Amino acid sequence: MSSSRGQGKHAGLSREQVLQAAVALIDAEGVGALSMRRLARELGVEAMTLYHHVQNKGALEDAVVEYILTESRREPVHAATWQEALTEYALDFHRGLLAHPGAAILVASRPGLTERNLSDLEHLLQILTEAGFSPPTALAIVHATAASVLGQHLSVSDEHRESPAPAAGAGPLVNSALEPGLPDADALLKFTLKALMAGYESLL
Amino acid sequence: MSSSRGQGKHAGLSREQVLQAAVALIDAEGVGALSMRRLARELGVEAMTLYHHVQNKGALEDAVVEYILTESRREPVHAATWQEALTEYALDFHRGLLAHPGAAILVASRPGLTERNLSDLEHLLQILTEAGFSPPTALAIVHATAASVLGQHLSVSDEHRESPAPAAGAGPLVNSALEPGLPDADALLKFTLKALMAGYESLL
DNA sequence: ACCTGAACACCGTTCAAGT
DNA sequence: ACCTGAACACCGTTCAAGT
């Protein structure tokens, strides 16, 4: 606001504030609006100041992804079966992406998806191996599940934009499929998860 | 090369050449290297020249996505069942993404995924509705299938980068899961598709 | 330790101009 | 019709300098 504080007068800027501002910017205007200079302006600070809290733009993006995933992660308590544990994991992921639709593409372009919280992953692998899957198979299962969740969000958000004008050059079946409105993301995901779990079970 | 042709001397540049050069650039150096100015340099032409063949950068990206998907699309001939037809569709998509791994993030960030070729989609919906699915359910099925394929590619390409150093802070199960090497993308996808088909069948 | 400001090598895109 | 060149408003990032 008041555009000079002078050098050395620190703004009391914390890494936490930087990340929250980045997420807010993405939510409000999309990933395209996230730049070091723009984010700095949003925080009332010079662009170079951000490099004191974050190594570079890539690290900022990684941190945003981690922030969102951590934020959406619930306590993994009540999981009686491996199916429930895996479904819970997927729904946590889903909730995070739903809360910040513009960030899905960031999650897709940065690693850390598969790691997520490495301890969470380890925990899931433990449950799956105890259920009888080999470690590589267990990892493949977690991987495929997360990929399905992520993929769903990427294409769902695409469709949202086109929902006003679906009938471009589409045939009659496409149009009648879109008539009741866009498919419910929650219902679609739950169905996909159920299908996947059934397929995984057949491996045992 | 010889850095002046003079104005008006056309380079004989076609839209097709522009798209091929864009794909080649992405394959060689990743999406990050794709810029109007860089692509022009690659073609021995001034940046503004490209605007004669493509409306803007977004349209270029859309065209690249369409190019890749069309290139990988095979004739949808031998599909005896809806499961086969859907699996073929998914494998075509998969092949396109495998051929141009760097472009997966472009496919994810641009619409056209769900449309793909709108006539292809219409054709698939016809097969699925004839099999007994309602049009909205059929669309949801196609959507979820494509999302699973795309998601798999986004996270698989992530893991490739980390394969030299998997043991950062990972637990014993993560490490033993990675020991036999990275999961085979083809095998993983085929398993995922089988699981999904089984789930879809249960809807009928 | 924390922040600034100028500078460098990039972007996408518009617009007027050349042939 | 096709291409160029200067210009505008942006980028990420380095580096030396302020307090």
PDB file of C-alpha atoms in Angstrom, chain A residues 20-188:
ATOM      1  CA  GLN A  20      -1.065 -18.642   1.707  1.00  0.00           C
ATOM      2  CA  ALA A  21      -0.909 -15.631  -0.585  1.00  0.00           C
ATOM      3  CA  ALA A  22       0.191 -17.861  -3.456  1.00  0.00           C
ATOM      4  CA  VAL A  23      -2.737 -20.211  -2.911  1.00  0.00           C
ATOM      5  CA  ALA A  24      -5.132 -17.269  -2.641  1.00  0.00           C
ATOM      6  CA  LEU A  25      -3.797 -15.853  -5.892  1.00  0.00           C
ATOM      7  CA  ILE A  26      -4.231 -19.176  -7.670  1.00  0.00           C
ATOM      8  CA  ASP A  27      -7.763 -19.550  -6.301  1.00  0.00           C
ATOM      9  CA  ALA A  28      -8.699 -16.053  -7.413  1.00  0.00           C
ATOM     10  CA  GLU A  29      -7.064 -15.827 -10.813  1.00  0.00           C
ATOM     11  CA  GLY A  30      -5.585 -19.183 -11.716  1.00  0.00           C
ATOM     12  CA  VAL A  31      -2.023 -20.451 -12.033  1.00  0.00           C
ATOM     13  CA  GLY A  32      -1.368 -18.081 -14.884  1.00  0.00           C
ATOM     14  CA  ALA A  33      -1.469 -15.191 -12.438  1.00  0.00           C
ATOM     15  CA  LEU A  34       1.139 -16.716 -10.154  1.00  0.00           C
ATOM     16  CA  SER A  35       4.430 -14.956 -10.768  1.00  0.00           C
ATOM     17  CA  MET A  36       7.117 -13.871  -8.363  1.00  0.00           C
ATOM     18  CA  ARG A  37       6.564 -10.233  -9.231  1.00  0.00           C
ATOM     19  CA  ARG A  38       2.809 -10.393  -8.990  1.00  0.00           C
ATOM     20  CA  LEU A  39       2.857 -12.336  -5.750  1.00  0.00           C
ATOM     21  CA  ALA A  40       5.260  -9.806  -4.267  1.00  0.00           C
ATOM     22  CA  ARG A  41       2.982  -6.940  -5.284  1.00  0.00           C
ATOM     23  CA  GLU A  42       0.112  -8.771  -3.599  1.00  0.00           C
ATOM     24  CA  LEU A  43       2.137  -8.914  -0.403  1.00  0.00           C
ATOM     25  CA  GLY A  44       3.212  -5.271  -0.598  1.00  0.00           C
ATOM     26  CA  VAL A  45       6.813  -6.195  -1.014  1.00  0.00           C
ATOM     27  CA  GLU A  46       9.533  -6.137  -3.639  1.00  0.00           C
ATOM     28  CA  ALA A  47       9.855  -9.230  -5.853  1.00  0.00           C
ATOM     29  CA  MET A  48      13.348 -10.067  -4.656  1.00  0.00           C
ATOM     30  CA  THR A  49      12.156 -10.270  -1.084  1.00  0.00           C
ATOM     31  CA  LEU A  50      10.414 -13.542  -1.883  1.00  0.00           C
ATOM     32  CA  TYR A  51      13.717 -15.203  -2.621  1.00  0.00           C
ATOM     33  CA  HIS A  52      14.449 -14.911   1.022  1.00  0.00           C
ATOM     34  CA  HIS A  53      11.614 -17.289   1.841  1.00  0.00           C
ATOM     35  CA  VAL A  54      11.717 -19.562  -1.165  1.00  0.00           C
ATOM     36  CA  GLN A  55      14.601 -20.747  -3.317  1.00  0.00           C
ATOM     37  CA  ASN A  56      13.001 -20.008  -6.680  1.00  0.00           C
ATOM     38  CA  LYS A  57       9.698 -20.240  -8.487  1.00  0.00           C
ATOM     39  CA  GLY A  58       9.878 -24.011  -8.840  1.00  0.00           C
ATOM     40  CA  ALA A  59      10.379 -24.408  -5.125  1.00  0.00           C
ATOM     41  CA  LEU A  60       7.444 -22.069  -4.531  1.00  0.00           C
ATOM     42  CA  GLU A  61       5.256 -24.263  -6.722  1.00  0.00           C
ATOM     43  CA  ASP A  62       6.411 -27.390  -4.941  1.00  0.00           C
ATOM     44  CA  ALA A  63       5.636 -25.773  -1.623  1.00  0.00           C
ATOM     45  CA  VAL A  64       2.162 -24.773  -2.793  1.00  0.00           C
ATOM     46  CA  VAL A  65       1.452 -28.359  -3.834  1.00  0.00           C
ATOM     47  CA  GLU A  66       2.685 -29.686  -0.528  1.00  0.00           C
ATOM     48  CA  TYR A  67       0.660 -27.072   1.308  1.00  0.00           C
ATOM     49  CA  ILE A  68      -2.562 -28.058  -0.417  1.00  0.00           C
ATOM     50  CA  LEU A  69      -2.010 -31.779   0.027  1.00  0.00           C
ATOM     51  CA  THR A  70      -1.117 -31.414   3.669  1.00  0.00           C
ATOM     52  CA  GLU A  71      -4.077 -29.153   4.295  1.00  0.00           C
ATOM     53  CA  SER A  72      -6.506 -31.691   2.900  1.00  0.00           C
ATOM     54  CA  ARG A  73      -5.008 -34.703   4.628  1.00  0.00           C
ATOM     55  CA  ARG A  74      -7.146 -36.028   7.430  1.00  0.00           C
ATOM     56  CA  GLU A  75      -6.058 -38.262  10.226  1.00  0.00           C
ATOM     57  CA  PRO A  76      -5.937 -41.794   8.803  1.00  0.00           C
ATOM     58  CA  VAL A  77      -7.783 -43.322  11.695  1.00  0.00           C
ATOM     59  CA  HIS A  78     -10.818 -45.392  10.976  1.00  0.00           C
ATOM     60  CA  ALA A  79      -9.623 -47.739   8.252  1.00  0.00           C
ATOM     61  CA  ALA A  80     -10.745 -51.269   8.923  1.00  0.00           C
ATOM     62  CA  THR A  81      -9.755 -52.651   5.521  1.00  0.00           C
ATOM     63  CA  TRP A  82      -7.153 -51.807   2.922  1.00  0.00           C
ATOM     64  CA  GLN A  83      -9.967 -50.784   0.596  1.00  0.00           C
ATOM     65  CA  GLU A  84     -11.131 -48.212   3.094  1.00  0.00           C
ATOM     66  CA  ALA A  85      -7.639 -46.931   3.720  1.00  0.00           C
ATOM     67  CA  LEU A  86      -6.977 -46.515   0.013  1.00  0.00           C
ATOM     68  CA  THR A  87     -10.336 -44.883  -0.573  1.00  0.00           C
ATOM     69  CA  GLU A  88      -9.743 -42.474   2.276  1.00  0.00           C
ATOM     70  CA  TYR A  89      -6.387 -41.565   0.829  1.00  0.00           C
ATOM     71  CA  ALA A  90      -7.976 -40.917  -2.560  1.00  0.00           C
ATOM     72  CA  LEU A  91     -10.802 -38.851  -1.100  1.00  0.00           C
ATOM     73  CA  ASP A  92      -8.369 -36.692   0.855  1.00  0.00           C
ATOM     74  CA  PHE A  93      -6.525 -36.015  -2.352  1.00  0.00           C
ATOM     75  CA  HIS A  94      -9.822 -35.329  -4.094  1.00  0.00           C
ATOM     76  CA  ARG A  95     -10.888 -32.855  -1.438  1.00  0.00           C
ATOM     77  CA  GLY A  96      -7.664 -30.905  -1.778  1.00  0.00           C
ATOM     78  CA  LEU A  97      -8.063 -30.599  -5.514  1.00  0.00           C
ATOM     79  CA  LEU A  98     -11.707 -29.612  -5.181  1.00  0.00           C
ATOM     80  CA  ALA A  99     -10.793 -26.831  -2.783  1.00  0.00           C
ATOM     81  CA  HIS A 100      -8.222 -25.409  -5.193  1.00  0.00           C
ATOM     82  CA  PRO A 101      -9.224 -26.335  -8.728  1.00  0.00           C
ATOM     83  CA  GLY A 102      -6.710 -23.999 -10.325  1.00  0.00           C
ATOM     84  CA  ALA A 103      -3.885 -25.798  -8.577  1.00  0.00           C
ATOM     85  CA  ALA A 104      -4.602 -29.208 -10.115  1.00  0.00           C
ATOM     86  CA  ILE A 105      -2.375 -28.447 -13.056  1.00  0.00           C
ATOM     87  CA  LEU A 106       0.407 -27.527 -10.625  1.00  0.00           C
ATOM     88  CA  VAL A 107       0.014 -30.832  -8.824  1.00  0.00           C
ATOM     89  CA  ALA A 108       0.213 -32.507 -12.215  1.00  0.00           C
ATOM     90  CA  SER A 109       3.368 -30.740 -13.304  1.00  0.00           C
ATOM     91  CA  ARG A 110       5.341 -31.124 -10.112  1.00  0.00           C
ATOM     92  CA  PRO A 111       6.572 -34.284  -8.452  1.00  0.00           C
ATOM     93  CA  GLY A 112       5.574 -34.922  -4.860  1.00  0.00           C
ATOM     94  CA  LEU A 113       2.338 -36.509  -5.967  1.00  0.00           C
ATOM     95  CA  THR A 114       3.699 -39.952  -5.496  1.00  0.00           C
ATOM     96  CA  GLU A 115       5.599 -39.003  -2.403  1.00  0.00           C
ATOM     97  CA  ARG A 116       2.866 -36.854  -0.988  1.00  0.00           C
ATOM     98  CA  ASN A 117       3.776 -37.366   2.490  1.00  0.00           C
ATOM     99  CA  LEU A 118       6.317 -40.115   2.298  1.00  0.00           C
ATOM    100  CA  SER A 119       5.240 -41.394   5.671  1.00  0.00           C
ATOM    101  CA  ASP A 120       1.642 -41.599   4.462  1.00  0.00           C
ATOM    102  CA  LEU A 121       2.815 -43.618   1.495  1.00  0.00           C
ATOM    103  CA  GLU A 122       4.828 -45.920   3.720  1.00  0.00           C
ATOM    104  CA  HIS A 123       1.799 -46.405   5.909  1.00  0.00           C
ATOM    105  CA  LEU A 124      -0.408 -47.279   2.955  1.00  0.00           C
ATOM    106  CA  LEU A 125       2.154 -49.723   1.608  1.00  0.00           C
ATOM    107  CA  GLN A 126       2.241 -51.370   4.980  1.00  0.00           C
ATOM    108  CA  ILE A 127      -1.503 -51.885   4.961  1.00  0.00           C
ATOM    109  CA  LEU A 128      -1.468 -53.212   1.405  1.00  0.00           C
ATOM    110  CA  THR A 129       1.455 -55.572   1.897  1.00  0.00           C
ATOM    111  CA  GLU A 130      -0.115 -56.913   5.070  1.00  0.00           C
ATOM    112  CA  ALA A 131      -3.181 -57.624   2.973  1.00  0.00           C
ATOM    113  CA  GLY A 132      -1.064 -59.761   0.699  1.00  0.00           C
ATOM    114  CA  PHE A 133       0.157 -57.528  -2.113  1.00  0.00           C
ATOM    115  CA  SER A 134       3.842 -57.445  -2.978  1.00  0.00           C
ATOM    116  CA  PRO A 135       5.547 -54.086  -2.377  1.00  0.00           C
ATOM    117  CA  PRO A 136       5.832 -53.268  -6.106  1.00  0.00           C
ATOM    118  CA  THR A 137       2.201 -54.162  -6.697  1.00  0.00           C
ATOM    119  CA  ALA A 138       1.165 -52.113  -3.693  1.00  0.00           C
ATOM    120  CA  LEU A 139       3.028 -49.111  -5.044  1.00  0.00           C
ATOM    121  CA  ALA A 140       1.450 -49.596  -8.453  1.00  0.00           C
ATOM    122  CA  ILE A 141      -1.978 -49.644  -6.831  1.00  0.00           C
ATOM    123  CA  VAL A 142      -1.405 -46.429  -4.938  1.00  0.00           C
ATOM    124  CA  HIS A 143       0.024 -44.856  -8.040  1.00  0.00           C
ATOM    125  CA  ALA A 144      -2.870 -45.831 -10.284  1.00  0.00           C
ATOM    126  CA  THR A 145      -5.401 -44.674  -7.711  1.00  0.00           C
ATOM    127  CA  ALA A 146      -3.817 -41.262  -7.290  1.00  0.00           C
ATOM    128  CA  ALA A 147      -3.479 -40.926 -11.055  1.00  0.00           C
ATOM    129  CA  SER A 148      -7.187 -41.579 -11.544  1.00  0.00           C
ATOM    130  CA  VAL A 149      -8.128 -38.928  -9.002  1.00  0.00           C
ATOM    131  CA  LEU A 150      -5.795 -36.362 -10.477  1.00  0.00           C
ATOM    132  CA  GLY A 151      -6.806 -37.093 -14.052  1.00  0.00           C
ATOM    133  CA  GLN A 152     -10.451 -36.703 -13.192  1.00  0.00           C
ATOM    134  CA  HIS A 153      -9.873 -33.212 -11.844  1.00  0.00           C
ATOM    135  CA  LEU A 154      -7.889 -32.091 -14.829  1.00  0.00           C
ATOM    136  CA  SER A 155     -10.557 -33.003 -17.325  1.00  0.00           C
ATOM    137  CA  VAL A 156     -13.522 -32.089 -15.155  1.00  0.00           C
ATOM    138  CA  SER A 157     -12.265 -28.559 -14.817  1.00  0.00           C
ATOM    139  CA  ASP A 158     -11.917 -28.457 -18.575  1.00  0.00           C
ATOM    140  CA  GLU A 159     -15.531 -29.280 -19.090  1.00  0.00           C
ATOM    141  CA  HIS A 160     -16.693 -26.615 -16.731  1.00  0.00           C
ATOM    142  CA  ARG A 161     -15.552 -23.954 -19.128  1.00  0.00           C
ATOM    143  CA  GLU A 162     -17.433 -25.414 -22.030  1.00  0.00           C
ATOM    144  CA  SER A 163     -20.637 -26.120 -20.206  1.00  0.00           C
ATOM    145  CA  PRO A 164     -22.447 -23.073 -21.621  1.00  0.00           C
ATOM    146  CA  ALA A 165     -21.767 -24.111 -25.218  1.00  0.00           C
ATOM    147  CA  PRO A 166     -21.556 -27.865 -25.458  1.00  0.00           C
ATOM    148  CA  ALA A 167     -23.208 -28.230 -28.823  1.00  0.00           C
ATOM    149  CA  ALA A 168     -20.383 -26.968 -31.006  1.00  0.00           C
ATOM    150  CA  GLY A 169     -20.066 -29.714 -33.548  1.00  0.00           C
ATOM    151  CA  ALA A 170     -21.135 -32.517 -31.300  1.00  0.00           C
ATOM    152  CA  GLY A 171     -23.417 -35.308 -32.336  1.00  0.00           C
ATOM    153  CA  PRO A 172     -26.834 -36.045 -30.845  1.00  0.00           C
ATOM    154  CA  LEU A 173     -25.566 -38.503 -28.232  1.00  0.00           C
ATOM    155  CA  VAL A 174     -22.958 -36.081 -26.912  1.00  0.00           C
ATOM    156  CA  ASN A 175     -25.650 -33.456 -26.583  1.00  0.00           C
ATOM    157  CA  SER A 176     -28.137 -35.704 -24.864  1.00  0.00           C
ATOM    158  CA  ALA A 177     -25.382 -36.908 -22.540  1.00  0.00           C
ATOM    159  CA  LEU A 178     -24.730 -33.323 -21.507  1.00  0.00           C
ATOM    160  CA  GLU A 179     -28.387 -32.426 -21.158  1.00  0.00           C
ATOM    161  CA  PRO A 180     -28.815 -33.292 -17.460  1.00  0.00           C
ATOM    162  CA  GLY A 181     -25.817 -31.072 -16.758  1.00  0.00           C
ATOM    163  CA  LEU A 182     -22.252 -31.908 -15.992  1.00  0.00           C
ATOM    164  CA  PRO A 183     -21.571 -35.190 -14.256  1.00  0.00           C
ATOM    165  CA  ASP A 184     -21.282 -34.944 -10.486  1.00  0.00           C
ATOM    166  CA  ALA A 185     -17.579 -35.048  -9.669  1.00  0.00           C
ATOM    167  CA  ASP A 186     -18.092 -36.766  -6.333  1.00  0.00           C
ATOM    168  CA  ALA A 187     -20.332 -39.463  -7.721  1.00  0.00           C
ATOM    169  CA  LEU A 188     -18.057 -40.071 -10.671  1.00  0.00           C
TER     170      LEU A 188
END
